[in-house]
Amino acid sequence: MKNKVFLILGGTGSVGSAIGDIVEKEGAIVCRHGFDAGDYQADLSKDGEAKKLIEKIIKDRGHLEGIINSISAPVKIAPLEKKTWQDFEKHLSVQLKAGVDVILSALPSFKKQGGDIINILTNYVVGDPPASLSDYVTAKYAVLGFTKSLLRDLGKYQIRVNAVSPSFIRNQFTKDIPEKLDELLAAQSSLGRLTTVEDVAKAVLDLLQKGETGKHIIIDGGYVEINSL
């Protein structure tokens, strides 16, 4: 991994930061994207911003070997009847559109040399999702579908595609969810604790080091299950 260049979408958030840190320790060059912070700032909900982002990274670094998409929007609990299309649109724009635009912009480079794409999802796409998170869950299912399509379409170019789906993580995106739920959620996990950003970062590093493709890693409070996309 030494000197390989990785773009972390949402790289200034807690999950993205942990991924960037662990990958950097292995000698990789990390480009941390953020909406209003980080090495590479961009509002990826706007048309054309993804293309500019990729062009700048390749101009600065000369090459790009991987994209890790940990971008998300704040999660708010509300029953479906209190949601609006704008709530769904925000999550789809932040999570799906951003990833689609960035990956399409990077494809010309990836098709020449191969590369890695890892999308960070949620374990809510496995089994029954909770109530009152319909906008967030819908967007994550959309990203899962996109990930599966990438795997089928890009393998011939030696582009590896994987997903990591952690259970609930207490971070800046879940600050509006009552903390009293933490104990309940921890009790439901296999090891009696919440999933941490370090759990996610270790799973991402493992995928990159092993050169895996087509894997869907589900993380539940430290317990790891490996499925196929």
PDB file of C-alpha atoms in Angstrom:
ATOM      1  CA  MET A   1       0.000   0.000   0.000  1.00  0.00           C
ATOM      2  CA  LYS A   2       3.012   2.274   0.263  1.00  0.00           C
ATOM      3  CA  ASN A   3       2.565   5.488  -1.756  1.00  0.00           C
ATOM      4  CA  LYS A   4      -0.837   4.438  -3.088  1.00  0.00           C
ATOM      5  CA  VAL A   5      -3.291   7.338  -3.127  1.00  0.00           C
ATOM      6  CA  PHE A   6      -6.706   6.917  -1.502  1.00  0.00           C
ATOM      7  CA  LEU A   7      -9.568   9.393  -1.492  1.00  0.00           C
ATOM      8  CA  ILE A   8     -11.736   9.218   1.635  1.00  0.00           C
ATOM      9  CA  LEU A   9     -15.167  10.738   1.020  1.00  0.00           C
ATOM     10  CA  GLY A  10     -16.349  12.104   4.333  1.00  0.00           C
ATOM     11  CA  GLY A  11     -12.735  11.945   5.409  1.00  0.00           C
ATOM     12  CA  THR A  12     -13.127  14.568   8.133  1.00  0.00           C
ATOM     13  CA  GLY A  13     -15.884  12.676   9.958  1.00  0.00           C
ATOM     14  CA  SER A  14     -15.161  10.194  12.737  1.00  0.00           C
ATOM     15  CA  VAL A  15     -15.379   7.096  10.534  1.00  0.00           C
ATOM     16  CA  GLY A  16     -13.496   8.639   7.625  1.00  0.00           C
ATOM     17  CA  SER A  17     -10.794  10.014   9.930  1.00  0.00           C
ATOM     18  CA  ALA A  18     -10.219   6.613  11.527  1.00  0.00           C
ATOM     19  CA  ILE A  19      -9.961   4.982   8.099  1.00  0.00           C
ATOM     20  CA  GLY A  20      -7.569   7.649   6.869  1.00  0.00           C
ATOM     21  CA  ASP A  21      -5.359   7.320   9.940  1.00  0.00           C
ATOM     22  CA  ILE A  22      -4.996   3.546   9.732  1.00  0.00           C
ATOM     23  CA  VAL A  23      -4.335   3.587   5.977  1.00  0.00           C
ATOM     24  CA  GLU A  24      -1.725   6.340   6.360  1.00  0.00           C
ATOM     25  CA  LYS A  25       0.125   4.252   8.941  1.00  0.00           C
ATOM     26  CA  GLU A  26       0.635   1.641   6.214  1.00  0.00           C
ATOM     27  CA  GLY A  27       2.388   4.191   4.024  1.00  0.00           C
ATOM     28  CA  ALA A  28      -0.510   5.220   1.810  1.00  0.00           C
ATOM     29  CA  ILE A  29      -1.209   8.808   0.779  1.00  0.00           C
ATOM     30  CA  VAL A  30      -4.654   9.855   2.002  1.00  0.00           C
ATOM     31  CA  CYS A  31      -6.746  12.634   0.466  1.00  0.00           C
ATOM     32  CA  ARG A  32      -9.419  13.582   2.997  1.00  0.00           C
ATOM     33  CA  HIS A  33     -12.567  15.069   1.510  1.00  0.00           C
ATOM     34  CA  GLY A  34     -14.907  17.196   3.586  1.00  0.00           C
ATOM     35  CA  PHE A  35     -17.838  19.492   2.935  1.00  0.00           C
ATOM     36  CA  ASP A  36     -16.155  22.456   4.602  1.00  0.00           C
ATOM     37  CA  ALA A  37     -12.966  20.952   6.027  1.00  0.00           C
ATOM     38  CA  GLY A  38     -10.154  18.597   5.095  1.00  0.00           C
ATOM     39  CA  ASP A  39      -7.509  18.574   2.392  1.00  0.00           C
ATOM     40  CA  TYR A  40     -10.070  18.520  -0.402  1.00  0.00           C
ATOM     41  CA  GLN A  41     -13.244  20.479   0.281  1.00  0.00           C
ATOM     42  CA  ALA A  42     -16.223  20.016  -2.021  1.00  0.00           C
ATOM     43  CA  ASP A  43     -20.005  20.095  -1.888  1.00  0.00           C
ATOM     44  CA  LEU A  44     -20.592  16.902  -3.838  1.00  0.00           C
ATOM     45  CA  SER A  45     -24.339  17.483  -3.993  1.00  0.00           C
ATOM     46  CA  LYS A  46     -23.579  20.081  -6.675  1.00  0.00           C
ATOM     47  CA  ASP A  47     -23.089  19.025 -10.293  1.00  0.00           C
ATOM     48  CA  GLY A  48     -19.507  19.193 -11.522  1.00  0.00           C
ATOM     49  CA  GLU A  49     -17.881  19.244  -8.086  1.00  0.00           C
ATOM     50  CA  ALA A  50     -16.910  15.565  -8.166  1.00  0.00           C
ATOM     51  CA  LYS A  51     -15.084  15.962 -11.475  1.00  0.00           C
ATOM     52  CA  LYS A  52     -13.158  18.956 -10.108  1.00  0.00           C
ATOM     53  CA  LEU A  53     -12.258  16.985  -6.989  1.00  0.00           C
ATOM     54  CA  ILE A  54     -10.826  14.034  -8.919  1.00  0.00           C
ATOM     55  CA  GLU A  55      -8.963  16.308 -11.333  1.00  0.00           C
ATOM     56  CA  LYS A  56      -7.354  18.175  -8.421  1.00  0.00           C
ATOM     57  CA  ILE A  57      -6.260  14.977  -6.687  1.00  0.00           C
ATOM     58  CA  ILE A  58      -4.680  13.568  -9.843  1.00  0.00           C
ATOM     59  CA  LYS A  59      -3.015  16.921 -10.535  1.00  0.00           C
ATOM     60  CA  ASP A  60      -1.655  17.088  -6.972  1.00  0.00           C
ATOM     61  CA  ARG A  61      -0.717  13.430  -6.527  1.00  0.00           C
ATOM     62  CA  GLY A  62      -0.286  12.139 -10.074  1.00  0.00           C
ATOM     63  CA  HIS A  63      -2.469   9.079  -9.578  1.00  0.00           C
ATOM     64  CA  LEU A  64      -5.370   7.636  -7.570  1.00  0.00           C
ATOM     65  CA  GLU A  65      -5.664   3.998  -6.499  1.00  0.00           C
ATOM     66  CA  GLY A  66      -8.742   3.914  -4.307  1.00  0.00           C
ATOM     67  CA  ILE A  67     -11.977   5.558  -3.174  1.00  0.00           C
ATOM     68  CA  ILE A  68     -13.477   4.871   0.238  1.00  0.00           C
ATOM     69  CA  ASN A  69     -16.949   6.345   0.598  1.00  0.00           C
ATOM     70  CA  SER A  70     -17.806   7.075   4.222  1.00  0.00           C
ATOM     71  CA  ILE A  71     -19.887  10.155   3.500  1.00  0.00           C
ATOM     72  CA  SER A  72     -23.196  10.521   5.316  1.00  0.00           C
ATOM     73  CA  ALA A  73     -25.786  13.018   6.499  1.00  0.00           C
ATOM     74  CA  PRO A  74     -27.102  13.517  10.044  1.00  0.00           C
ATOM     75  CA  VAL A  75     -29.494  10.779  11.136  1.00  0.00           C
ATOM     76  CA  LYS A  76     -32.768  11.884  12.718  1.00  0.00           C
ATOM     77  CA  ILE A  77     -35.460   9.676  14.175  1.00  0.00           C
ATOM     78  CA  ALA A  78     -38.949  10.566  12.926  1.00  0.00           C
ATOM     79  CA  PRO A  79     -41.960   8.498  11.828  1.00  0.00           C
ATOM     80  CA  LEU A  80     -42.582   8.224   8.106  1.00  0.00           C
ATOM     81  CA  GLU A  81     -45.608  10.528   8.189  1.00  0.00           C
ATOM     82  CA  LYS A  82     -43.368  13.328   9.442  1.00  0.00           C
ATOM     83  CA  LYS A  83     -40.783  12.859   6.697  1.00  0.00           C
ATOM     84  CA  THR A  84     -40.849  14.771   3.415  1.00  0.00           C
ATOM     85  CA  TRP A  85     -39.332  14.074   0.022  1.00  0.00           C
ATOM     86  CA  GLN A  86     -36.686  16.656   0.894  1.00  0.00           C
ATOM     87  CA  ASP A  87     -35.526  14.413   3.757  1.00  0.00           C
ATOM     88  CA  PHE A  88     -35.113  11.479   1.364  1.00  0.00           C
ATOM     89  CA  GLU A  89     -33.543  13.696  -1.296  1.00  0.00           C
ATOM     90  CA  LYS A  90     -30.897  14.981   1.122  1.00  0.00           C
ATOM     91  CA  HIS A  91     -29.758  11.498   2.080  1.00  0.00           C
ATOM     92  CA  LEU A  92     -29.821  10.291  -1.528  1.00  0.00           C
ATOM     93  CA  SER A  93     -27.884  13.348  -2.671  1.00  0.00           C
ATOM     94  CA  VAL A  94     -25.253  13.108   0.061  1.00  0.00           C
ATOM     95  CA  GLN A  95     -24.825   9.336   0.053  1.00  0.00           C
ATOM     96  CA  LEU A  96     -25.724   8.114  -3.444  1.00  0.00           C
ATOM     97  CA  LYS A  97     -25.198  11.022  -5.840  1.00  0.00           C
ATOM     98  CA  ALA A  98     -21.863  11.975  -4.323  1.00  0.00           C
ATOM     99  CA  GLY A  99     -20.527   8.436  -4.611  1.00  0.00           C
ATOM    100  CA  VAL A 100     -21.842   7.937  -8.137  1.00  0.00           C
ATOM    101  CA  ASP A 101     -20.380  11.212  -9.407  1.00  0.00           C
ATOM    102  CA  VAL A 102     -16.975  10.683  -7.797  1.00  0.00           C
ATOM    103  CA  ILE A 103     -16.610   7.103  -9.000  1.00  0.00           C
ATOM    104  CA  LEU A 104     -17.692   7.966 -12.545  1.00  0.00           C
ATOM    105  CA  SER A 105     -15.178  10.820 -12.561  1.00  0.00           C
ATOM    106  CA  ALA A 106     -12.398   8.485 -11.410  1.00  0.00           C
ATOM    107  CA  LEU A 107     -13.221   5.657 -13.830  1.00  0.00           C
ATOM    108  CA  PRO A 108     -10.949   6.768 -16.696  1.00  0.00           C
ATOM    109  CA  SER A 109      -7.970   6.551 -14.333  1.00  0.00           C
ATOM    110  CA  PHE A 110      -9.128   3.341 -12.647  1.00  0.00           C
ATOM    111  CA  LYS A 111      -9.749   1.557 -15.953  1.00  0.00           C
ATOM    112  CA  LYS A 112      -6.092   2.041 -16.888  1.00  0.00           C
ATOM    113  CA  GLN A 113      -4.547   0.744 -13.667  1.00  0.00           C
ATOM    114  CA  GLY A 114      -7.236  -0.943 -11.562  1.00  0.00           C
ATOM    115  CA  GLY A 115      -8.195   0.250  -8.111  1.00  0.00           C
ATOM    116  CA  ASP A 116     -10.274  -0.187  -4.969  1.00  0.00           C
ATOM    117  CA  ILE A 117     -13.767   1.046  -4.161  1.00  0.00           C
ATOM    118  CA  ILE A 118     -15.167   0.508  -0.667  1.00  0.00           C
ATOM    119  CA  ASN A 119     -18.581   1.837   0.331  1.00  0.00           C
ATOM    120  CA  ILE A 120     -19.441   2.208   4.009  1.00  0.00           C
ATOM    121  CA  LEU A 121     -23.077   1.203   4.505  1.00  0.00           C
ATOM    122  CA  THR A 122     -24.974   0.087   7.631  1.00  0.00           C
ATOM    123  CA  ASN A 123     -26.055  -3.245   9.011  1.00  0.00           C
ATOM    124  CA  TYR A 124     -29.608  -1.954   8.536  1.00  0.00           C
ATOM    125  CA  VAL A 125     -29.302  -3.212   4.931  1.00  0.00           C
ATOM    126  CA  VAL A 126     -29.093  -6.729   6.370  1.00  0.00           C
ATOM    127  CA  GLY A 127     -32.301  -8.049   7.921  1.00  0.00           C
ATOM    128  CA  ASP A 128     -35.025  -5.764   9.241  1.00  0.00           C
ATOM    129  CA  PRO A 129     -34.193  -2.047   9.575  1.00  0.00           C
ATOM    130  CA  PRO A 130     -35.498  -0.043  12.529  1.00  0.00           C
ATOM    131  CA  ALA A 131     -38.537   2.186  12.309  1.00  0.00           C
ATOM    132  CA  SER A 132     -38.347   5.976  11.913  1.00  0.00           C
ATOM    133  CA  LEU A 133     -35.136   6.029   9.841  1.00  0.00           C
ATOM    134  CA  SER A 134     -36.752   5.577   6.427  1.00  0.00           C
ATOM    135  CA  ASP A 135     -34.809   8.306   4.603  1.00  0.00           C
ATOM    136  CA  TYR A 136     -31.421   7.121   5.874  1.00  0.00           C
ATOM    137  CA  VAL A 137     -32.165   3.431   5.315  1.00  0.00           C
ATOM    138  CA  THR A 138     -33.515   4.038   1.798  1.00  0.00           C
ATOM    139  CA  ALA A 139     -30.326   5.855   0.807  1.00  0.00           C
ATOM    140  CA  LYS A 140     -28.117   3.103   2.218  1.00  0.00           C
ATOM    141  CA  TYR A 141     -30.065   0.448   0.291  1.00  0.00           C
ATOM    142  CA  ALA A 142     -29.549   2.550  -2.847  1.00  0.00           C
ATOM    143  CA  VAL A 143     -25.796   2.638  -2.226  1.00  0.00           C
ATOM    144  CA  LEU A 144     -25.835  -1.139  -1.675  1.00  0.00           C
ATOM    145  CA  GLY A 145     -27.502  -1.605  -5.066  1.00  0.00           C
ATOM    146  CA  PHE A 146     -24.944   0.690  -6.673  1.00  0.00           C
ATOM    147  CA  THR A 147     -22.125  -1.263  -5.016  1.00  0.00           C
ATOM    148  CA  LYS A 148     -23.430  -4.559  -6.364  1.00  0.00           C
ATOM    149  CA  SER A 149     -23.643  -3.048  -9.853  1.00  0.00           C
ATOM    150  CA  LEU A 150     -20.091  -1.709  -9.619  1.00  0.00           C
ATOM    151  CA  LEU A 151     -18.850  -5.183  -8.741  1.00  0.00           C
ATOM    152  CA  ARG A 152     -20.467  -6.690 -11.840  1.00  0.00           C
ATOM    153  CA  ASP A 153     -19.502  -3.876 -14.206  1.00  0.00           C
ATOM    154  CA  LEU A 154     -15.930  -3.096 -13.164  1.00  0.00           C
ATOM    155  CA  GLY A 155     -14.272  -6.417 -12.386  1.00  0.00           C
ATOM    156  CA  LYS A 156     -13.016  -6.721 -15.961  1.00  0.00           C
ATOM    157  CA  TYR A 157     -10.870  -3.624 -15.326  1.00  0.00           C
ATOM    158  CA  GLN A 158      -9.262  -5.122 -12.196  1.00  0.00           C
ATOM    159  CA  ILE A 159     -11.259  -2.739 -10.024  1.00  0.00           C
ATOM    160  CA  ARG A 160     -12.045  -4.297  -6.653  1.00  0.00           C
ATOM    161  CA  VAL A 161     -15.388  -3.442  -5.033  1.00  0.00           C
ATOM    162  CA  ASN A 162     -16.370  -4.114  -1.423  1.00  0.00           C
ATOM    163  CA  ALA A 163     -18.724  -2.862   1.277  1.00  0.00           C
ATOM    164  CA  VAL A 164     -18.521  -2.524   5.055  1.00  0.00           C
ATOM    165  CA  SER A 165     -21.756  -2.359   7.062  1.00  0.00           C
ATOM    166  CA  PRO A 166     -21.318  -1.413  10.721  1.00  0.00           C
ATOM    167  CA  SER A 167     -24.024  -1.402  13.353  1.00  0.00           C
ATOM    168  CA  PHE A 168     -24.876   1.815  15.200  1.00  0.00           C
ATOM    169  CA  ILE A 169     -21.898   4.080  15.926  1.00  0.00           C
ATOM    170  CA  ARG A 170     -22.110   7.019  18.299  1.00  0.00           C
ATOM    171  CA  ASN A 171     -20.641   9.960  16.366  1.00  0.00           C
ATOM    172  CA  GLN A 172     -21.476  13.398  14.980  1.00  0.00           C
ATOM    173  CA  PHE A 173     -24.113  11.993  12.635  1.00  0.00           C
ATOM    174  CA  THR A 174     -26.036  10.233  15.397  1.00  0.00           C
ATOM    175  CA  LYS A 175     -25.950  13.010  17.998  1.00  0.00           C
ATOM    176  CA  ASP A 176     -29.712  13.580  17.637  1.00  0.00           C
ATOM    177  CA  ILE A 177     -30.457   9.981  18.615  1.00  0.00           C
ATOM    178  CA  PRO A 178     -31.062   9.753  22.395  1.00  0.00           C
ATOM    179  CA  GLU A 179     -28.053   8.373  24.275  1.00  0.00           C
ATOM    180  CA  LYS A 180     -30.347   6.226  26.409  1.00  0.00           C
ATOM    181  CA  LEU A 181     -30.518   3.890  23.397  1.00  0.00           C
ATOM    182  CA  ASP A 182     -26.783   3.142  23.604  1.00  0.00           C
ATOM    183  CA  GLU A 183     -27.120   0.621  26.420  1.00  0.00           C
ATOM    184  CA  LEU A 184     -30.015  -1.129  24.693  1.00  0.00           C
ATOM    185  CA  LEU A 185     -28.186  -1.333  21.370  1.00  0.00           C
ATOM    186  CA  ALA A 186     -24.978  -2.530  23.034  1.00  0.00           C
ATOM    187  CA  ALA A 187     -26.894  -5.297  24.794  1.00  0.00           C
ATOM    188  CA  GLN A 188     -28.216  -6.495  21.441  1.00  0.00           C
ATOM    189  CA  SER A 189     -24.717  -6.867  19.960  1.00  0.00           C
ATOM    190  CA  SER A 190     -22.753 -10.097  20.129  1.00  0.00           C
ATOM    191  CA  LEU A 191     -19.997  -8.692  22.358  1.00  0.00           C
ATOM    192  CA  GLY A 192     -22.163  -6.380  24.440  1.00  0.00           C
ATOM    193  CA  ARG A 193     -20.762  -3.124  23.112  1.00  0.00           C
ATOM    194  CA  LEU A 194     -21.351  -0.590  20.375  1.00  0.00           C
ATOM    195  CA  THR A 195     -19.379  -0.712  17.157  1.00  0.00           C
ATOM    196  CA  THR A 196     -16.477   1.759  17.065  1.00  0.00           C
ATOM    197  CA  VAL A 197     -14.898   3.696  14.235  1.00  0.00           C
ATOM    198  CA  GLU A 198     -11.752   1.642  14.832  1.00  0.00           C
ATOM    199  CA  ASP A 199     -13.719  -1.538  14.070  1.00  0.00           C
ATOM    200  CA  VAL A 200     -14.665  -0.086  10.694  1.00  0.00           C
ATOM    201  CA  ALA A 201     -11.157   1.160   9.935  1.00  0.00           C
ATOM    202  CA  LYS A 202      -9.631  -2.254  10.655  1.00  0.00           C
ATOM    203  CA  ALA A 203     -12.123  -3.940   8.320  1.00  0.00           C
ATOM    204  CA  VAL A 204     -11.309  -1.500   5.523  1.00  0.00           C
ATOM    205  CA  LEU A 205      -7.566  -1.992   5.980  1.00  0.00           C
ATOM    206  CA  ASP A 206      -7.984  -5.768   5.928  1.00  0.00           C
ATOM    207  CA  LEU A 207      -9.858  -5.595   2.615  1.00  0.00           C
ATOM    208  CA  LEU A 208      -7.198  -3.381   1.067  1.00  0.00           C
ATOM    209  CA  GLN A 209      -4.264  -5.471   2.270  1.00  0.00           C
ATOM    210  CA  LYS A 210      -5.768  -8.758   1.108  1.00  0.00           C
ATOM    211  CA  GLY A 211      -6.820  -7.410  -2.293  1.00  0.00           C
ATOM    212  CA  GLU A 212     -10.352  -8.702  -1.726  1.00  0.00           C
ATOM    213  CA  THR A 213     -13.320  -8.047  -4.002  1.00  0.00           C
ATOM    214  CA  GLY A 214     -17.020  -8.814  -3.768  1.00  0.00           C
ATOM    215  CA  LYS A 215     -17.005  -8.873   0.036  1.00  0.00           C
ATOM    216  CA  HIS A 216     -19.663  -7.417   2.333  1.00  0.00           C
ATOM    217  CA  ILE A 217     -18.306  -7.067   5.860  1.00  0.00           C
ATOM    218  CA  ILE A 218     -20.955  -6.763   8.584  1.00  0.00           C
ATOM    219  CA  ILE A 219     -19.679  -5.432  11.911  1.00  0.00           C
ATOM    220  CA  ASP A 220     -21.749  -5.726  15.076  1.00  0.00           C
ATOM    221  CA  GLY A 221     -20.040  -4.413  18.186  1.00  0.00           C
ATOM    222  CA  GLY A 222     -16.735  -6.075  17.338  1.00  0.00           C
ATOM    223  CA  TYR A 223     -18.216  -9.254  15.862  1.00  0.00           C
ATOM    224  CA  VAL A 224     -17.366  -9.491  12.162  1.00  0.00           C
ATOM    225  CA  GLU A 225     -19.274 -11.475   9.556  1.00  0.00           C
ATOM    226  CA  ILE A 226     -18.040 -11.768   5.970  1.00  0.00           C
ATOM    227  CA  ASN A 227     -20.639 -12.181   3.228  1.00  0.00           C
ATOM    228  CA  SER A 228     -20.603 -11.867  -0.542  1.00  0.00           C
ATOM    229  CA  LEU A 229     -22.117  -8.906  -2.352  1.00  0.00           C
TER     230      LEU A 229
END
